[in-house]
Coordinates of C-alpha atoms and ligand atoms in Angstrom, one line a residue:
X23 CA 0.4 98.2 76.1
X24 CA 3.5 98.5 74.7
X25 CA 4.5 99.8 71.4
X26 CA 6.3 97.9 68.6
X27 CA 8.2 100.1 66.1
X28 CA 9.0 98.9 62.8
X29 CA 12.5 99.7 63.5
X30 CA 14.5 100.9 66.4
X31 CA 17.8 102.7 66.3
X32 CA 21.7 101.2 67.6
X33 CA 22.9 102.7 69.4
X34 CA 26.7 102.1 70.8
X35 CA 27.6 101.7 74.3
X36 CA 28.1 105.7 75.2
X37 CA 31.4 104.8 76.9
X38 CA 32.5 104.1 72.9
X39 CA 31.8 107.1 71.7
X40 CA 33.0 109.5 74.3
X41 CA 36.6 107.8 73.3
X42 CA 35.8 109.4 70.0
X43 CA 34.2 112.5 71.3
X44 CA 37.4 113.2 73.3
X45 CA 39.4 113.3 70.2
X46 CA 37.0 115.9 68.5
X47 CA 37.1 118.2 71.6
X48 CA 41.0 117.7 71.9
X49 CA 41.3 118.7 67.9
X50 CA 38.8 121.5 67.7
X51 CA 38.8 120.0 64.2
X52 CA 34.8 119.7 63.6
X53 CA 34.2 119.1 59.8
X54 CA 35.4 119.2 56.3
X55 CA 37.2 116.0 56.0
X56 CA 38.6 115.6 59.8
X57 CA 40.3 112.9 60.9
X58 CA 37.6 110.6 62.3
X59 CA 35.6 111.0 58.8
X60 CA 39.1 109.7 57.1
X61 CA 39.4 107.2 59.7
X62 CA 35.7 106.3 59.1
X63 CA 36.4 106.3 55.3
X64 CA 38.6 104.1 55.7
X65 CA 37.5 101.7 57.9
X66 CA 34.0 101.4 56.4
X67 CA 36.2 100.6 53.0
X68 CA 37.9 98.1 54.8
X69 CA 34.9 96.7 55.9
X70 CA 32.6 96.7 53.4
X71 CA 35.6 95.3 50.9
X72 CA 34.9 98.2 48.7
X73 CA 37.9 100.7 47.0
X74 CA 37.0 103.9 48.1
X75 CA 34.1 105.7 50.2
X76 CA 32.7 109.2 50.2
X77 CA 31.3 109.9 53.4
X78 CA 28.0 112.3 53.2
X79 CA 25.5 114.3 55.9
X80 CA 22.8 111.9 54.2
X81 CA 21.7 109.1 51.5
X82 CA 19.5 111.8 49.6
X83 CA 22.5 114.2 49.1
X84 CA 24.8 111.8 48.3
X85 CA 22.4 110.4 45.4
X86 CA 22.0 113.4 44.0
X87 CA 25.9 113.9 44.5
X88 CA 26.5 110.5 42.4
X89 CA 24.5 111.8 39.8
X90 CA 26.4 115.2 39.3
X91 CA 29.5 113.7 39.5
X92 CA 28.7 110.9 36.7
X93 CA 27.0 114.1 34.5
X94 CA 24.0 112.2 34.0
X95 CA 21.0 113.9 31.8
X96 CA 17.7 113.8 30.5
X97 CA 15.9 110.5 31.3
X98 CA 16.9 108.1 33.9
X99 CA 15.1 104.6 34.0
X100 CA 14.1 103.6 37.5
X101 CA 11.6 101.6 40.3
X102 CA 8.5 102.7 41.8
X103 CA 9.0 100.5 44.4
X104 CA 11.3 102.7 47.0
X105 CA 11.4 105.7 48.9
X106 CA 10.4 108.7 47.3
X107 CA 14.3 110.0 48.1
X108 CA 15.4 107.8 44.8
X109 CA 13.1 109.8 42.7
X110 CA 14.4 113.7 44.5
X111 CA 18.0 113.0 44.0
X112 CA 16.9 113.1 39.9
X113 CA 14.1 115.9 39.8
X114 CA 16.5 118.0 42.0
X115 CA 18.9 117.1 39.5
X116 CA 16.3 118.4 36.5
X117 CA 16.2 115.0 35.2
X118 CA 13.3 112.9 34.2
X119 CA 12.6 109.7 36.2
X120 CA 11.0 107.0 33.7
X121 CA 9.7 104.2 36.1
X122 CA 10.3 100.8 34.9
X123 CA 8.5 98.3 36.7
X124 CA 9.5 95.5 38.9
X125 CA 9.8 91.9 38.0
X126 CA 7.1 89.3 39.2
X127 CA 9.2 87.1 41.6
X128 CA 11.6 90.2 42.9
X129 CA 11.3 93.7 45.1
X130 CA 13.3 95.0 42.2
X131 CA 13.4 96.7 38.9
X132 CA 12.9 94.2 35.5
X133 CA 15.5 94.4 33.2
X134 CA 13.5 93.6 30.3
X135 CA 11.2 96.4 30.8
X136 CA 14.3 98.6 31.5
X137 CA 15.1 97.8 27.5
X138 CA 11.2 98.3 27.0
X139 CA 11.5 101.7 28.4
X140 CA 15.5 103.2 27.1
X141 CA 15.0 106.4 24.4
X142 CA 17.7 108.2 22.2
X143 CA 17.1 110.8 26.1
X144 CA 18.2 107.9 28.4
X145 CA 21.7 108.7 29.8
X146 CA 21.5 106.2 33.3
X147 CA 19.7 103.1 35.3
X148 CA 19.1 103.9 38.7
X149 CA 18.1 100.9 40.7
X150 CA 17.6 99.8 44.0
X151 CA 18.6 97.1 46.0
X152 CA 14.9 97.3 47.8
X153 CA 15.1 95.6 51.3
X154 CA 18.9 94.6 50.4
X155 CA 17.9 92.4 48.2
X156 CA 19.8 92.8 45.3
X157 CA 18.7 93.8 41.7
X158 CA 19.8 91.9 38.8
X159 CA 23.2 93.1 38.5
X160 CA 24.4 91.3 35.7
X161 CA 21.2 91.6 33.3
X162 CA 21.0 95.1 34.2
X163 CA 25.1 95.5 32.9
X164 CA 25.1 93.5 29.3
X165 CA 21.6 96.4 28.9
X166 CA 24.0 99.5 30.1
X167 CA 26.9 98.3 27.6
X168 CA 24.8 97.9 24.8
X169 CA 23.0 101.2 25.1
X170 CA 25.9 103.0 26.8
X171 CA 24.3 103.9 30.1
X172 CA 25.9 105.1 33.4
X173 CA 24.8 102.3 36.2
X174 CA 24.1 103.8 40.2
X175 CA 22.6 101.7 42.4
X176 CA 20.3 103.0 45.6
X177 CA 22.5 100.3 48.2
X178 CA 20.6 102.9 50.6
X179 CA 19.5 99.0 52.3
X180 CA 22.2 97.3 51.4
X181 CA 24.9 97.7 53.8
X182 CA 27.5 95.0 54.1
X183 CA 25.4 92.7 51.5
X184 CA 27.3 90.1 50.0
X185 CA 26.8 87.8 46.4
X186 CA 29.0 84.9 46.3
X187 CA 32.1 86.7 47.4
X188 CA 31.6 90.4 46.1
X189 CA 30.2 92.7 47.9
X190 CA 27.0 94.1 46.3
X191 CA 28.2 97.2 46.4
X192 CA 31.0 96.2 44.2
X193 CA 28.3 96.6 40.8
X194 CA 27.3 99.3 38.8
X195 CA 29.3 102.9 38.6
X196 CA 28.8 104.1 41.7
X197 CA 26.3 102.7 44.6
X198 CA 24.6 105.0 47.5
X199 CA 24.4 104.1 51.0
X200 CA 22.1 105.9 53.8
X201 CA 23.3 105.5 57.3
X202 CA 19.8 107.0 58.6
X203 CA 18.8 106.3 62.1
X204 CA 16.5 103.3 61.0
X205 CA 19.2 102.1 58.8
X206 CA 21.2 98.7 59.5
X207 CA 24.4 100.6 60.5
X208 CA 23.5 104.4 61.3
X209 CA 25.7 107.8 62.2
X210 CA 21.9 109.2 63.0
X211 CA 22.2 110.9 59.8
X212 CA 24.5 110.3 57.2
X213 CA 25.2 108.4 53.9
X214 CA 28.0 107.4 51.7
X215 CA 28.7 107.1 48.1
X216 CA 30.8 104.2 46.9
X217 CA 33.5 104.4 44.1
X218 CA 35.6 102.5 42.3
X219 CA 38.7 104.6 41.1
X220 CA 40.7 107.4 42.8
X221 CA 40.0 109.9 40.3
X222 CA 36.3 109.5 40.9
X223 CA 36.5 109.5 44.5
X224 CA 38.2 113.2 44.3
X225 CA 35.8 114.1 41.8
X226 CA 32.7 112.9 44.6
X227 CA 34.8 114.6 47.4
X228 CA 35.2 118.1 45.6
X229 CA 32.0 118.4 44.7
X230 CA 30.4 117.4 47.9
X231 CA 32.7 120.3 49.3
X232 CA 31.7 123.4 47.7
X233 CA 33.1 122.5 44.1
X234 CA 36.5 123.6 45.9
X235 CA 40.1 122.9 44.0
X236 CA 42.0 125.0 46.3
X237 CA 41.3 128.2 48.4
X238 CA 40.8 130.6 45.3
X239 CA 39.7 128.0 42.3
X240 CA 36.1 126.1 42.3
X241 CA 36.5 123.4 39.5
X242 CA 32.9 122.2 39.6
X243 CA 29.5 123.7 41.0
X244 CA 29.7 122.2 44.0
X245 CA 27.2 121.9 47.8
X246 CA 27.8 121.3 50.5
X247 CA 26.6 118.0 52.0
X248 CA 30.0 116.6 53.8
X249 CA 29.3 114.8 57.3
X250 CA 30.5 115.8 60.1
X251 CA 33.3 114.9 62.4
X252 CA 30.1 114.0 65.3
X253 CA 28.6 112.2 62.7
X254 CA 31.6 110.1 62.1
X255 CA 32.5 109.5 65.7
X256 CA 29.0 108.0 66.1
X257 CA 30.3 105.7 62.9
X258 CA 33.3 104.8 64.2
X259 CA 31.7 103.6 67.4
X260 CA 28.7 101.4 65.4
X261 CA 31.0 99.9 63.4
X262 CA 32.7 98.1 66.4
X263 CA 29.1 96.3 66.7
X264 CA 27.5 95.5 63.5
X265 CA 28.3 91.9 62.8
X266 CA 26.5 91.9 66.5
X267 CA 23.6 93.9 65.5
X268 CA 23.8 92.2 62.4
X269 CA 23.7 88.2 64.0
X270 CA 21.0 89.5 66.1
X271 CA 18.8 90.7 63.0
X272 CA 19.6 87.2 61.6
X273 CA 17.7 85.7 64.8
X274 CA 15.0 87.9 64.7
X275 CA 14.0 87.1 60.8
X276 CA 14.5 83.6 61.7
X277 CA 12.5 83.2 63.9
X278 CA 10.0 84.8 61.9
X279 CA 10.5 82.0 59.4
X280 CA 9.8 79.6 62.3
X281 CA 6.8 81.3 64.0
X282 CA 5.2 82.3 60.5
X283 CA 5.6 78.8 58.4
X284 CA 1.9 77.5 59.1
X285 CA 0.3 80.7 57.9
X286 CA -0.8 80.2 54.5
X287 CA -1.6 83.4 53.2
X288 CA 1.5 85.0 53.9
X289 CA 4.7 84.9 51.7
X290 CA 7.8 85.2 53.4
X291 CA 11.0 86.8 52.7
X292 CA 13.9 84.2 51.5
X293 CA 17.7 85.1 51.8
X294 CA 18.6 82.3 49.6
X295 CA 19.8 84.5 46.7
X296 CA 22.6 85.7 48.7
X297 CA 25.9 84.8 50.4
X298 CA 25.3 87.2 53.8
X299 CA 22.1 89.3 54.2
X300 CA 21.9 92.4 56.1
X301 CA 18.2 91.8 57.5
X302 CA 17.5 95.0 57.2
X303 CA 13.9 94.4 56.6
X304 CA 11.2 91.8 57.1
X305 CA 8.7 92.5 54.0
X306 CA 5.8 90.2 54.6
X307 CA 4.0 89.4 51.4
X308 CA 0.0 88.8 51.7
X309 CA -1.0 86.6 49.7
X310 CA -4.2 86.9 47.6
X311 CA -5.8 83.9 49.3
X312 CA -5.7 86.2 52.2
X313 CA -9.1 86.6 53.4
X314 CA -8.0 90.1 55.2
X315 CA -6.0 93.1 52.6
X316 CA -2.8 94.2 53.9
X317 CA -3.8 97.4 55.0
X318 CA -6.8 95.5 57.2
X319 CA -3.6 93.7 58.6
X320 CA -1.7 96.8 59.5
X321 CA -4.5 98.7 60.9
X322 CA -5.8 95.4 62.9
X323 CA -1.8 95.1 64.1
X324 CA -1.8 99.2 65.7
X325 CA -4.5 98.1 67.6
X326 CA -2.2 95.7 69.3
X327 CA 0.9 97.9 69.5
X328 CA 2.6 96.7 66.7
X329 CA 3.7 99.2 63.8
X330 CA 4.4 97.6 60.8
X331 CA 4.9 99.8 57.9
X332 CA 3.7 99.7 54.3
X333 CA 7.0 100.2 52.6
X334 CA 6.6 101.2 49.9
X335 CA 3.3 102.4 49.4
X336 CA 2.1 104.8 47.7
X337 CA 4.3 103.8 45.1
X338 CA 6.5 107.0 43.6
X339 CA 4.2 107.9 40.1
X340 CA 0.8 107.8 42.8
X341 CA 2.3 111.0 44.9
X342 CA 0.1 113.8 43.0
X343 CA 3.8 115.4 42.3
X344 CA 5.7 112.9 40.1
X345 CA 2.0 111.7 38.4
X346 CA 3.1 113.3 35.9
X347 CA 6.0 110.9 35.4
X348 CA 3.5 107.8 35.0
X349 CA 0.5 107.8 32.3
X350 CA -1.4 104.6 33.9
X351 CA 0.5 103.2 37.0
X352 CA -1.8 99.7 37.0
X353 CA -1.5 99.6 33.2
X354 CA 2.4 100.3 33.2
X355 CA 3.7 98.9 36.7
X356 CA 1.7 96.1 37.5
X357 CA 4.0 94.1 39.7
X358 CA 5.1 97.2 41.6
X359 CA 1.8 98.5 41.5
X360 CA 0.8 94.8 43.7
X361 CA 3.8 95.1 45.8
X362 CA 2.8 98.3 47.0
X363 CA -0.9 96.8 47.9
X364 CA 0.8 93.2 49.3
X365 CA 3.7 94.2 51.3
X366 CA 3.5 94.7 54.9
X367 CA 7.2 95.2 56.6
X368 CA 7.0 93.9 59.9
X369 CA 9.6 95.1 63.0
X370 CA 13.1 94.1 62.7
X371 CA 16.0 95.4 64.4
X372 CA 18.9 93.9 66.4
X373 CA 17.2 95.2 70.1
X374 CA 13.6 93.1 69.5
X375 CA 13.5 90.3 71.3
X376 CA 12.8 86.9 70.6
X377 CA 9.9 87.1 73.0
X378 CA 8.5 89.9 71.0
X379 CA 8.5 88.5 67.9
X380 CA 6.5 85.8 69.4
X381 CA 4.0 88.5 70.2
X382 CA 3.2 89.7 66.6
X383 CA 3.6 86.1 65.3
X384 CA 0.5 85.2 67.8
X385 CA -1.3 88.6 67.0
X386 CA -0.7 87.5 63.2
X387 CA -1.8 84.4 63.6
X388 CA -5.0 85.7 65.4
X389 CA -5.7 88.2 63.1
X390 CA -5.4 86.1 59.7
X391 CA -7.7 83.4 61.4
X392 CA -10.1 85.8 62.2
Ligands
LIG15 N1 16.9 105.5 49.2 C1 16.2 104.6 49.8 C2 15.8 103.3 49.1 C3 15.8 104.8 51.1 O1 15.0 103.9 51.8 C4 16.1 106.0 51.8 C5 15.7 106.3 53.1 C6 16.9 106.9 51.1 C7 17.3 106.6 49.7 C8 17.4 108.2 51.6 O2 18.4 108.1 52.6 P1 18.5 109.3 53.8 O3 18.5 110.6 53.1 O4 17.3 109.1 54.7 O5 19.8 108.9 54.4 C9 12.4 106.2 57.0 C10 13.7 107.0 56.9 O6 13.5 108.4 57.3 C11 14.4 107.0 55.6 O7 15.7 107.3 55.9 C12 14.3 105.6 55.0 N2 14.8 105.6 53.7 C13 12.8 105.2 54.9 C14 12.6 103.8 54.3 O8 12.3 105.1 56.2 P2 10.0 107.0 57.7 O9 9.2 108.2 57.3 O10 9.4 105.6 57.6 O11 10.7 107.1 59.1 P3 10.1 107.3 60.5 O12 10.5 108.5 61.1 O13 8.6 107.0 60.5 O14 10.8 106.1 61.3 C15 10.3 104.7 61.3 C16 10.3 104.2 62.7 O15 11.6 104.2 63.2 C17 9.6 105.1 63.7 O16 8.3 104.6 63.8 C18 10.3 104.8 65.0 C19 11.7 104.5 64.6 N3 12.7 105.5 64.8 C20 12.9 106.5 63.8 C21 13.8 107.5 64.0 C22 14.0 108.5 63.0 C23 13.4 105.6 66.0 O17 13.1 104.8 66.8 N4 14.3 106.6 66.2 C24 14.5 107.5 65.2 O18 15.4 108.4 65.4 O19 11.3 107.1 56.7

């Protein structure tokens, strides 16, 4: 039998990258801000219609990065519903995460129980674009101006996702990209931070190098999380591809949408909320009619091959580190607290084939009429 990942990796045609490889081994240049991670810079700018990017060896540092560099403290308001990396970049930061919960009819935080939850300790909002859908941008900016609060947005699954004719990563302060193997457009590892102004952007590049001014002044305590010049050659190669591996996504959640309309106890994912969606993600919701729980469905869908994941569950506050961040997670996070019990992400990525979705719709259908 074979297996069905919940994501597989692009990979560029190697031909591509040994163009690129060619110049590293012809420079000798390796890292710290060569010229195929300024090329890269650049170009991913270009194409994301963004000012200025900050190219990083992953999401996780460059979140914590964005933080430093915006001299956030004390409490940060932010969602459950994610990857435990949104909460690291603040505790590694010494800062407090206060989880505000997630709307009813969204993946995302609730700006009114953002307001519920700001104290005279809250310096920032941290959301997250969960599945690249986005947050509410606007609601969540009239809250930051009226409390004064820095605004960074986790875009770690938003790559190249577009609102009317902004790019989503054109809101808040500063926004965070991963380009992780299982992400939409990957260097293997790697991430990026996205800025708005030039003075910021040097800020974000010094400190991700060291805290270095010149050779004998450090201006900042700095780290060291720059990518390297591999890192960015595998980038520059991608990037050649993605509206391919991106149109190919498209056809994969589509014909979800086809193959998965006459279940009835199954929500699916609409795109309608925004100009061009990245597809990074298929997160199936089940509903409560469902005569089977979601984690029935998952385990019944291994024994076919097929290895959905329950993104994101457990939800942050549940992990026995960060329960001290939450008093009553059903109590206080209700919605989030049902996403993480109803959400099963099924496999998308640009090399399934049609075929194969056809596969796990029939094993989905078979397994919900059971
Ligand atoms: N913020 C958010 C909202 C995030 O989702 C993430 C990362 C971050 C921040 C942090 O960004 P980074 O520091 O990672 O750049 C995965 C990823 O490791 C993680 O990057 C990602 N989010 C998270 C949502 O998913 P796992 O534990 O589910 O990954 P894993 O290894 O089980 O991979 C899933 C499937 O992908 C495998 O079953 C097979 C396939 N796969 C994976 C890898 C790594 C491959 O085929 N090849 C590969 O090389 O966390």
């Amino acid at each position: 039998m074979k297996e069905i990942f919940v994501t597989r990796p692009d990979l560029p045609p190697i031909n591509d990258l040994l163009i690129h490889l060619q110049r590293i081994w012809s420079s000798g240049i390796l890292t710290n801000g060569g010229p195929l991670h300024q090329e890269l810079e650049h170009n991913l700018a270009s194409y994301l219609k963004v000012p200025y990017v900050s190219l990083f060896c992953n999401g996780t540092m460059a979140l914590a990065t964005a933080l430093k560099v915006l001299g956030i403290r004390g409490e940060v308001i932010t969602t459950p519903f994610t990857f435990v990396a949104t909460t690291e970049a603040l505790t590694w930061n010494g800062l407090i995460p206060v989880y505000a919960d997630t709307g009813t009819d969204s993946f995302n935080i609730c700006p009114a129980d953002i307001e519920r939850k700001i104290t005279s300790n809250t310096s920032a909002i941290l959301g997250v674009h969960c599945y690249g859908f986005p947050c509410d941008t606007q609601a969540i900016k009239e809250i930051a101006d009226n409390f004064n609060l820095a605004v960074l947005y986790d875009a770690a699954h938003a790559f190249g996702v577009s609102c009317d004719c902004e790019s989503l990563l054109s809101h808040g302060d500063l926004s965070v990209l991963s380009f992780h193997a299982t992400k939409v457009f990957n260097t293997f590892e790697g991430g990026a931070i996205v800025s708005h102004d030039i003075s910021t952007k040097k800020r974000i590049d010094r400190i991700k190098n060291f805290g270095f001014i010149n050779e004998t002044t450090i201006g900042v305590a700095g780290i060291n999380a720059k990518m390297s010049e591999i890192n960015a050659a595998i980038g520059l190669a991608q990037l050649a591809h993605i509206e391919s591996y991106i149109e190919k996504r498209k056809e994969v959640a589509q014909r979800y949408a086809v193959r998965l309309s006459c279940l009835k106890h199954v929500t699916m994912p609409s795109y309608d909320s925004v100009k061009s969606h990245n597809y990074s993600y298929f997160p199936l919701l089940i509903n409560q009619s469902s005569p089977l729980s979601r984690d029935e469905i998952y385990s019944s869908l291994r024994e076919f091959g097929i290895f959905s994941r329950r993104y994101f569950y457990p939800l942050i506050p549940e992990f026995t580190l960060y329960r001290e961040f939450c008093d009553d997670i059903s109590r206080d996070l209700p919605n989030a607290f049902f996403l993480s019990r109803k959400v099963l992400c099924l496999p998308l990525y640009s090399s399934l084939a049609l075929e194969e979705v056809d596969y796990i719709a029939d094993k989905l259908t078979i397994i919900l009429s059971s």
